[in-house]
Tab-separated table of C-alpha atoms and ligand atoms in Angstrom:
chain	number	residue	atom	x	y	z
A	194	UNK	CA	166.068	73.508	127.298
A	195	UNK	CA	165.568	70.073	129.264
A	196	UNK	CA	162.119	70.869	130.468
A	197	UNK	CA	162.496	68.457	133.848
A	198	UNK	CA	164.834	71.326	134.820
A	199	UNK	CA	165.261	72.303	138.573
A	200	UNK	CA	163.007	75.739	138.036
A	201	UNK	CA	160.156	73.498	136.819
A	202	UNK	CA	160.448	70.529	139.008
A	203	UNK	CA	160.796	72.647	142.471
A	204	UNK	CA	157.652	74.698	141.288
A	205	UNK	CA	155.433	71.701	140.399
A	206	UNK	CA	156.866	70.235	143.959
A	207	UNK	CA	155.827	73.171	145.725
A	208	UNK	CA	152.288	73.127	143.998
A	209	UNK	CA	151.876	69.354	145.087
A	210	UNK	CA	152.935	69.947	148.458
A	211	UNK	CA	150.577	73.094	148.796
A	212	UNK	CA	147.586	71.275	147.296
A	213	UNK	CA	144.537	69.592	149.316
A	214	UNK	CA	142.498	68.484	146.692
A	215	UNK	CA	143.827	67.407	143.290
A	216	UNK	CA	142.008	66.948	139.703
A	217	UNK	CA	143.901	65.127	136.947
A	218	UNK	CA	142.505	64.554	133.934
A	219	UNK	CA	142.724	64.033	130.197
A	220	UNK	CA	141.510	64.223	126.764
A	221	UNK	CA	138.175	62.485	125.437
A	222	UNK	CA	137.774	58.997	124.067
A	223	UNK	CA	140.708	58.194	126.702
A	224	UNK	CA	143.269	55.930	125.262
A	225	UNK	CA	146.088	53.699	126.891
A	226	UNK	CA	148.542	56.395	127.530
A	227	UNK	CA	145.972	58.785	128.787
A	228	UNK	CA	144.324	56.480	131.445
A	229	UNK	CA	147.802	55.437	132.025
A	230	UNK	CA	149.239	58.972	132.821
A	231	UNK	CA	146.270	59.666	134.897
A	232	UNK	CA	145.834	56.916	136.982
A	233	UNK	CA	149.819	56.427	137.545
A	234	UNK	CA	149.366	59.741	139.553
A	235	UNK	CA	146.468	58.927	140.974
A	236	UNK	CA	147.910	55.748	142.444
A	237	UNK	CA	150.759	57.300	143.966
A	238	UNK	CA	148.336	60.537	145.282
A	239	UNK	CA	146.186	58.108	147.365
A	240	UNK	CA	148.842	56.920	149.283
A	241	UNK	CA	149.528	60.229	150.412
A	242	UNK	CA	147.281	62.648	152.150
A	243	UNK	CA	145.645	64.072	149.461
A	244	UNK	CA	141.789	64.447	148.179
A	245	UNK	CA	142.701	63.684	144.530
A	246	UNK	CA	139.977	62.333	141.961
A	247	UNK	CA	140.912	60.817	137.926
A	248	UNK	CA	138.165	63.101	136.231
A	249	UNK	CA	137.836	62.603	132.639
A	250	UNK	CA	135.386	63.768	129.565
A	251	UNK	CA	133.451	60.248	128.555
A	252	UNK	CA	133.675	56.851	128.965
A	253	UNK	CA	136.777	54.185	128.987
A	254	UNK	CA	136.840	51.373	126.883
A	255	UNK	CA	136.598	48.130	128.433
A	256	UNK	CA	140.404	46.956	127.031
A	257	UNK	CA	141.823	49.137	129.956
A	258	UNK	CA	138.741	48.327	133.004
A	259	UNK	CA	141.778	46.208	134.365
A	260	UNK	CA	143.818	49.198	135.623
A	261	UNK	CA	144.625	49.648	139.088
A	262	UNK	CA	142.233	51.837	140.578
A	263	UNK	CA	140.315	52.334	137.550
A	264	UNK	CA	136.794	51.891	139.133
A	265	UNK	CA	137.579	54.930	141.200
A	266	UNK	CA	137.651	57.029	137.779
A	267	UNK	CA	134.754	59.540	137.480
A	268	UNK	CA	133.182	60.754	134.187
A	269	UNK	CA	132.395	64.182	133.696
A	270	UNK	CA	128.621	65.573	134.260
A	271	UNK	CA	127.263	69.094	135.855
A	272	UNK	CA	127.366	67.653	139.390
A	273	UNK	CA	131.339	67.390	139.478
A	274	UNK	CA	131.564	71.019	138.990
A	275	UNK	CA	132.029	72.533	142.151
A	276	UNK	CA	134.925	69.947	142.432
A	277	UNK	CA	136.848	71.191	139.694
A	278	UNK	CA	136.189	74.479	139.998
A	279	UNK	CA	137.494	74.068	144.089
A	280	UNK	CA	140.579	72.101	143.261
A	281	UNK	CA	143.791	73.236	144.282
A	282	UNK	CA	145.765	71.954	141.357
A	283	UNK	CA	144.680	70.310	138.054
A	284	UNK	CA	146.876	68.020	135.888
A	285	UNK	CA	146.550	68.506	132.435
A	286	UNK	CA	147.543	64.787	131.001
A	287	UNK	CA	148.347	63.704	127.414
A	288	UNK	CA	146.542	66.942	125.818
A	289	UNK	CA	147.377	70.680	125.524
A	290	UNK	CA	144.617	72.696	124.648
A	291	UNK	CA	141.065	72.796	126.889
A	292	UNK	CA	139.137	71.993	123.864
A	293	UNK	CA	140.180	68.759	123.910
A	294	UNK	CA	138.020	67.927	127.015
A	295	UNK	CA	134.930	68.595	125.667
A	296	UNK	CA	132.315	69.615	127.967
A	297	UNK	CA	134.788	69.973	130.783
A	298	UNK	CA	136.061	73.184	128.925
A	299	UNK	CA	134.658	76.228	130.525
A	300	UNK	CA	134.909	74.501	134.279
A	301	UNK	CA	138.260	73.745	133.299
A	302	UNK	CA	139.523	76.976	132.235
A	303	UNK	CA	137.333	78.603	134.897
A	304	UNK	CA	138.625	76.604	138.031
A	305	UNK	CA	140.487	78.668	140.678
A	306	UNK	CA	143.080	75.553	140.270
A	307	UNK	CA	146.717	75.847	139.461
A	308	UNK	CA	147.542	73.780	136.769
A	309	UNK	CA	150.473	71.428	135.605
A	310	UNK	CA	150.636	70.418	132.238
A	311	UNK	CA	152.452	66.670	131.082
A	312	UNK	CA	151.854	65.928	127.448
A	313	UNK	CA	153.502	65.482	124.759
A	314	UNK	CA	151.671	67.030	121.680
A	315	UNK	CA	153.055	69.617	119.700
A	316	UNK	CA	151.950	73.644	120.333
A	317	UNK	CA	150.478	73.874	123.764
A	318	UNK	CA	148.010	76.509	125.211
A	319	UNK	CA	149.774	79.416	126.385
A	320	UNK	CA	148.660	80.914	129.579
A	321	UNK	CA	146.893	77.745	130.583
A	322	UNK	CA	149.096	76.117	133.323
A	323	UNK	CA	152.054	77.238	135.847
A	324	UNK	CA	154.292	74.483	134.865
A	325	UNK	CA	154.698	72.752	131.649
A	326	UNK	CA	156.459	69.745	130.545
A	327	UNK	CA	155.760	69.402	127.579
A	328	UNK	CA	157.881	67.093	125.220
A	329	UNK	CA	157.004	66.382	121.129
A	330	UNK	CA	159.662	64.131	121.449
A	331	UNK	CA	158.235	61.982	123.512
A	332	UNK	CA	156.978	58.678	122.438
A	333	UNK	CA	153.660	58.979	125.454
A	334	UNK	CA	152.897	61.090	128.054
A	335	UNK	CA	153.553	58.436	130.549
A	336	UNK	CA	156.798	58.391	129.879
A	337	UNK	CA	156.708	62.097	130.843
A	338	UNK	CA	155.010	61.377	133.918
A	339	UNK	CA	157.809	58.764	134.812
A	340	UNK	CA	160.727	61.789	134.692
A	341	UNK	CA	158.050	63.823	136.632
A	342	UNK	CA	158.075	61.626	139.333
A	343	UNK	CA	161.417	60.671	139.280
A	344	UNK	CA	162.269	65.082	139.128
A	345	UNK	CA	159.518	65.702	141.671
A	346	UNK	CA	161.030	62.439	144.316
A	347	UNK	CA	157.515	60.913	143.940
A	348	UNK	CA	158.020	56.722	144.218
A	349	UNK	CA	156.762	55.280	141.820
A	350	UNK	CA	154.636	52.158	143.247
A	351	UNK	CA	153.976	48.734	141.443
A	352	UNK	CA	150.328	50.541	140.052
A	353	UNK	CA	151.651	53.179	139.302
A	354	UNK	CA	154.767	51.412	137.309
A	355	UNK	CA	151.810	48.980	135.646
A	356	UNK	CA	149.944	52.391	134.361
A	357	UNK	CA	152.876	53.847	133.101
A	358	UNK	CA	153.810	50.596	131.210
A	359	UNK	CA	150.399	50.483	129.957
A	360	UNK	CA	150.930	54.023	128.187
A	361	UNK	CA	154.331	53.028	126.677
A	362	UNK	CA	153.028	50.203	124.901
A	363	UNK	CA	149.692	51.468	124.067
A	364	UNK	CA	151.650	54.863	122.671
A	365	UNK	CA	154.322	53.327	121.391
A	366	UNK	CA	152.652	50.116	119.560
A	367	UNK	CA	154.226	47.404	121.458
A	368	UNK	CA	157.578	50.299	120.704
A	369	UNK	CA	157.265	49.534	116.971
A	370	UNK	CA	156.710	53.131	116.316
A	371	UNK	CA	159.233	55.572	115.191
A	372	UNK	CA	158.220	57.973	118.174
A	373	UNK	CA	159.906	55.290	120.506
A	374	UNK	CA	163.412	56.421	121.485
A	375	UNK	CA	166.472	55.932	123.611
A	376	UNK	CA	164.786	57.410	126.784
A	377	UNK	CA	161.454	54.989	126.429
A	378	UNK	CA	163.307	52.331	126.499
A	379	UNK	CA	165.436	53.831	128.823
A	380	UNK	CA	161.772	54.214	131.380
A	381	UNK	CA	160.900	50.841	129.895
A	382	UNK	CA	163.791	49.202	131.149
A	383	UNK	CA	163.473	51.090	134.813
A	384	UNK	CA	159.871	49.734	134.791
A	385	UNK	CA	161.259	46.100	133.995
A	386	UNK	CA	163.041	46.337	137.226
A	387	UNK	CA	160.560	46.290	138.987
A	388	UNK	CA	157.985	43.060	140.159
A	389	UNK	CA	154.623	43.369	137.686
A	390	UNK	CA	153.887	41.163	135.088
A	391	UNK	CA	154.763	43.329	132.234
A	392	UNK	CA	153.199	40.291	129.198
A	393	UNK	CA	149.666	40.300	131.558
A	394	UNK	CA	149.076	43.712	130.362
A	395	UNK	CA	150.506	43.130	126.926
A	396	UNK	CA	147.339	40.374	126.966
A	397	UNK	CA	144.878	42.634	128.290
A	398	UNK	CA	145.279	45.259	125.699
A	399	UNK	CA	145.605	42.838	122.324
A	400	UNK	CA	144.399	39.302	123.344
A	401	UNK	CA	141.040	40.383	124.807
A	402	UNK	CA	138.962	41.496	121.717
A	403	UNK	CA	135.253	39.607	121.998
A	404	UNK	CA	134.303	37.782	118.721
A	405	UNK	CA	132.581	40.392	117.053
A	406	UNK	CA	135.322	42.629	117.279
A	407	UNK	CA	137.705	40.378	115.646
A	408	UNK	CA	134.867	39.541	113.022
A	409	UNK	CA	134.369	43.636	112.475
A	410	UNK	CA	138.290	43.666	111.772
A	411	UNK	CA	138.030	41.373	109.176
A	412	UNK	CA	134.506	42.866	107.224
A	413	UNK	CA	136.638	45.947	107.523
A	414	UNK	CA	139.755	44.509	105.829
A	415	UNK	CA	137.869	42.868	103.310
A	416	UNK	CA	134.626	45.223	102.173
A	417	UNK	CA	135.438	48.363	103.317
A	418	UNK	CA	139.582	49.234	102.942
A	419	UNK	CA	139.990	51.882	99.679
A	420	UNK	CA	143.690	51.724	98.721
A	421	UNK	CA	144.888	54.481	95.954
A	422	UNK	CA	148.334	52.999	94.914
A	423	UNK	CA	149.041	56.283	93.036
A	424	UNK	CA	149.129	58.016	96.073
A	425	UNK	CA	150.103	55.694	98.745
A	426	UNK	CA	147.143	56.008	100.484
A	427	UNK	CA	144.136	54.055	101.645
A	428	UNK	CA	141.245	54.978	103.921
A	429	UNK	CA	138.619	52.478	105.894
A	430	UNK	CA	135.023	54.628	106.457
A	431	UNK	CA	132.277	52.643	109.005
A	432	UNK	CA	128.713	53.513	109.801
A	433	UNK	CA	127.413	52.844	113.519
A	434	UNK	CA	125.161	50.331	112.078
A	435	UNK	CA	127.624	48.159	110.411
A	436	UNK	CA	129.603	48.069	113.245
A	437	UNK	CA	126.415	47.412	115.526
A	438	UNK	CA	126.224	44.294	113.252
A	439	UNK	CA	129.187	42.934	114.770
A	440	UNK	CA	127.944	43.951	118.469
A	441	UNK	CA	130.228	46.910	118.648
A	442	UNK	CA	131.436	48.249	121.697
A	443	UNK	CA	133.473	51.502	122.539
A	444	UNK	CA	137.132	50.706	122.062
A	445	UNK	CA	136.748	48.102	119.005
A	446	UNK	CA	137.422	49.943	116.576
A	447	UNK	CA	141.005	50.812	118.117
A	448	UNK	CA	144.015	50.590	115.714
A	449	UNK	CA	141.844	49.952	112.950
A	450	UNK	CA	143.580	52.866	111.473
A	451	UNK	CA	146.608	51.058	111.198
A	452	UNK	CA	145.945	48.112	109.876
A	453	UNK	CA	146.388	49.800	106.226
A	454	UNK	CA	150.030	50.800	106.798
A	455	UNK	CA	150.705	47.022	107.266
A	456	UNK	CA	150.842	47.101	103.332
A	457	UNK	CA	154.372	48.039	102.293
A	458	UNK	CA	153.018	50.920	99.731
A	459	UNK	CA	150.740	52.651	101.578
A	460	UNK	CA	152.197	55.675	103.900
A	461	UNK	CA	148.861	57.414	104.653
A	462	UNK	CA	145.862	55.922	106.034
A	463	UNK	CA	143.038	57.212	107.519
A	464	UNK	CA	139.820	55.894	109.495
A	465	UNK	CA	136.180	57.883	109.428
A	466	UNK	CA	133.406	56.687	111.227
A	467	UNK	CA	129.989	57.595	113.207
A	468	UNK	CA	130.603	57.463	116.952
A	469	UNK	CA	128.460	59.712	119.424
A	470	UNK	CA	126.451	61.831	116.483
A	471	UNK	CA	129.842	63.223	114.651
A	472	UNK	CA	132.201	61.707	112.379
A	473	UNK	CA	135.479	60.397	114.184
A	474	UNK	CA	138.606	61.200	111.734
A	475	UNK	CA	141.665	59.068	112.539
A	476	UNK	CA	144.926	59.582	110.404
A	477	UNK	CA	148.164	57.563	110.451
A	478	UNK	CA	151.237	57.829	108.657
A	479	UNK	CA	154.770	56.023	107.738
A	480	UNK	CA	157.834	58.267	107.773
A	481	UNK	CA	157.945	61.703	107.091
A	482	UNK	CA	154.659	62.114	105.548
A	483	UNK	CA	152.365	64.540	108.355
A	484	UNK	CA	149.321	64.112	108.998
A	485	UNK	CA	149.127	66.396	111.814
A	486	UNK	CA	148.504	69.523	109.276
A	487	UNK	CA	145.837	67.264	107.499
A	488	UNK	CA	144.008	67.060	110.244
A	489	UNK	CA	144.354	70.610	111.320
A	490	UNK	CA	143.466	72.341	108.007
A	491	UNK	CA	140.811	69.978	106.878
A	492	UNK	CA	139.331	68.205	110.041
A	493	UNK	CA	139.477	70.731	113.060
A	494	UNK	CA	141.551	68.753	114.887
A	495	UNK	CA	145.532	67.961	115.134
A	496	UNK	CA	147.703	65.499	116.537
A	497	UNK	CA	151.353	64.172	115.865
A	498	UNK	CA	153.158	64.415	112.873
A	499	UNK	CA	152.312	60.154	112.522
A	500	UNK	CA	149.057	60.022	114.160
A	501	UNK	CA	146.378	62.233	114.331
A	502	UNK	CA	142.964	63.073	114.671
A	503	UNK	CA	139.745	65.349	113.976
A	504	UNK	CA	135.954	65.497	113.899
A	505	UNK	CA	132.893	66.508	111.701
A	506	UNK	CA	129.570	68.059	112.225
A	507	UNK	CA	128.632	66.830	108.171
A	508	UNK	CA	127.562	62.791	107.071
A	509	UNK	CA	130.171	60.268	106.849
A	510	UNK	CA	129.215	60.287	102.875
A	511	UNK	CA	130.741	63.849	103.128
A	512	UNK	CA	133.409	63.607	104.898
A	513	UNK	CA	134.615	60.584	102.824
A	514	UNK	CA	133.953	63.139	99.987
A	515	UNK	CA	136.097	65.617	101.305
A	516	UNK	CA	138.800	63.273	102.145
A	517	UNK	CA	138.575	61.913	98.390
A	518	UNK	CA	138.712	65.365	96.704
A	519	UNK	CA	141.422	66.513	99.319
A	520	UNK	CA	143.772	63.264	98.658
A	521	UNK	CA	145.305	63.983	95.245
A	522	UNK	CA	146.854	68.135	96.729
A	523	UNK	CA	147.568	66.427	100.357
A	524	UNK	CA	149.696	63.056	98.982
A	525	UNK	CA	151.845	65.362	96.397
A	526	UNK	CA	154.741	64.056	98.275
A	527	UNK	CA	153.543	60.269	98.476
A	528	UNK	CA	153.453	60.364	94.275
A	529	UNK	CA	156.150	58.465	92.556
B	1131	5GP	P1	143.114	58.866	117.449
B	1131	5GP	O1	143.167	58.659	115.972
B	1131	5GP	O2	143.742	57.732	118.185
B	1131	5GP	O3	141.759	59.253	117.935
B	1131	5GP	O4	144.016	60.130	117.740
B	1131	5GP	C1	145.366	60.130	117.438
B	1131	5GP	C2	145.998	61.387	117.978
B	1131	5GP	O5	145.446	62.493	117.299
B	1131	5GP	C3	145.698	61.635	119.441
B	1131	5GP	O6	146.721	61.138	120.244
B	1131	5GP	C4	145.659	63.118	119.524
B	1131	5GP	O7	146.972	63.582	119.631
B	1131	5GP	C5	145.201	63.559	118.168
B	1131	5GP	N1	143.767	63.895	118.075
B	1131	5GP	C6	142.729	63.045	117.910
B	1131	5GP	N2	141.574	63.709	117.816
B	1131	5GP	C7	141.870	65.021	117.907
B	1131	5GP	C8	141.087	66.225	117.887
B	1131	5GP	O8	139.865	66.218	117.740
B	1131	5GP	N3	141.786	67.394	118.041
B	1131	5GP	C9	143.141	67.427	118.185
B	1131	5GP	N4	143.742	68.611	118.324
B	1131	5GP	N5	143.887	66.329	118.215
B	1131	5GP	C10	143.288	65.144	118.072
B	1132	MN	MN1	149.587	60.128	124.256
């Protein structure tokens, strides 16, 4: 069923129109397409009467401190609470299940607040929200949040069109992805239209890496990338204190999952590394391999079927452990 049907749409309208004092927020270690889905509503919120605040689980990296209205963003401790719990409606952006906001779980699921869901990652929490659209198809939430507005007769201003962009691109990898379809360039297009400087954000997301960064990039491609031809798979594992060499900052270590699927035989890559006293699992894949289940089954976490993610409570020695004596059952597929 198109989910921007007119049941939905009038319902989330009617929530909007009923609500005082709006929450929206999104999943931790906030990426393009998250601060981009959040702050696109937020954006077009403040220009109309409503209390509205971008609450979100932990920091933003520094790539995205250009975004319109970003400095009004507020990071999650005890003392916003009372505000969540009080809110009249809460959007649930680019994730689907509360455990993906961390600490903000409980007050999350214990807020009085009706809840619309945008996202676009597969199996969503049942029960959680009044209105879903929710869309695996969909190459980033923002393009989601686009068709909300466009459903819901919200105008979309210039920020808001320069947040949404941001979450295309950032989603999409500059649309080289296979996620990116007909209808995000369709949104694309609708946001060319209109007057922003769509290459100025293009530089603020790749051409502003500090030295070190770019340095890190290249110890990592050269000391610390594993590639297993046999099974079409490579991994990159990093300690905090390698990366500390290089004067590491939140965010730098972005797409560094990727860079082994520039080789034309590997199809599976993954990224482990220390951040925040757990191990960070990233997972990437090329065609129809998914990584998703890997994730799932092995990392308690999940994702999309290309690009995924999980956690662990055990040393990055282990975890690279598990991933090696996982990697010959997982990759059957992968093996000529
Ligand atoms: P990343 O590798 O960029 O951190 O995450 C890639 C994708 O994997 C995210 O867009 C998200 O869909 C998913 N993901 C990452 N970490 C987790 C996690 O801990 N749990 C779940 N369920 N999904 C995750
Ligand atoms: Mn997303």
């Amino acid at each position: 069923m198109e989910i921007f049907n007119k049941f939905s749409l009038d319902k989330a309208t009617e929530l909007i129109q009923n609500a005082e004092k709006i929450i929206l927020t999104a999943h931790l270690n906030p990426d393009g397409d998250a601060l981009g889905s959040t702050l696109a509503l937020y954006n077009i919120f403040k220009k109309q009467d409503k209390v509205c605040s971008v609450v979100l689980p932990n920091n933003i990296p520094d790539t995205f401190k250009w975004m319109p209205s970003c400095n009004d963003i507020k990071i999650w401790n005890s003392e916003l609470e009372d505000e969540i719990k009080n809110a009249d409606l809460i959007f649930i952006l680019d994730f689907n299940t509360t455990t993906r906001v961390d600490k903000m779980q409980k007050v999350v699921e214990e807020s009085k607040a009706k809840k619309i869901m945008i996202d676009h990652h597969p199996d969503p929490q049942e029960g959680l929200c009044e209105v879903y659209f929710s869309d695996p198809q969909a190459a980033a939430t923002c393009e989601l949040v686009y068709l909300f507005c466009k459903g819901c007769n919200l105008e979309v201003n210039l920020e808001a069109a320069r947040c949404i962009f941001t979450g295309l691109v950032t989603d999409t990898g500059c649309f080289q992805f296979n996620c990116t379809g007909q209808r995000t360039f369709q949104v694309a297009s609708e946001l060319a239209a209109m007057n922003f400087d769509r290459s100025e954000i293009i530089h603020h997301i790749y051409d502003s890496y500090s030295e070190g960064r770019m340095r890190l990039e290249g110890y990592v491609l050269s000391q610390k990338m594993k590639v297993f031809e046999k099974y079409h798979t490579a991994y990159i594992s990093l300690t905090l204190a390698e990366a500390e060499k290089f004067g590491y900052r939140v965010g730098d270590t972005e797409g560094f999952v990727n860079l082994p699927l520039s080789i034309e035989t590997v199809k599976f890559s993954a990224f482990f590394m220390e951040r925040d006293g757990i191990i960070r699992c990233s997972f990437r894949s090329k065609g129809g391999f998914k990584v998703n289940t890997i994730a799932q089954k092995y990392f308690n976490g999940g994702g999309h079927d290309n690009a995924a993610g999980g956690k662990s409570y055990k040393s990055l020695d282990e975890v690279v452990s598990r991933f090696l004596s996982i990697m010959p059952k997982v990759t059957k597929e992968l093996q000529d």
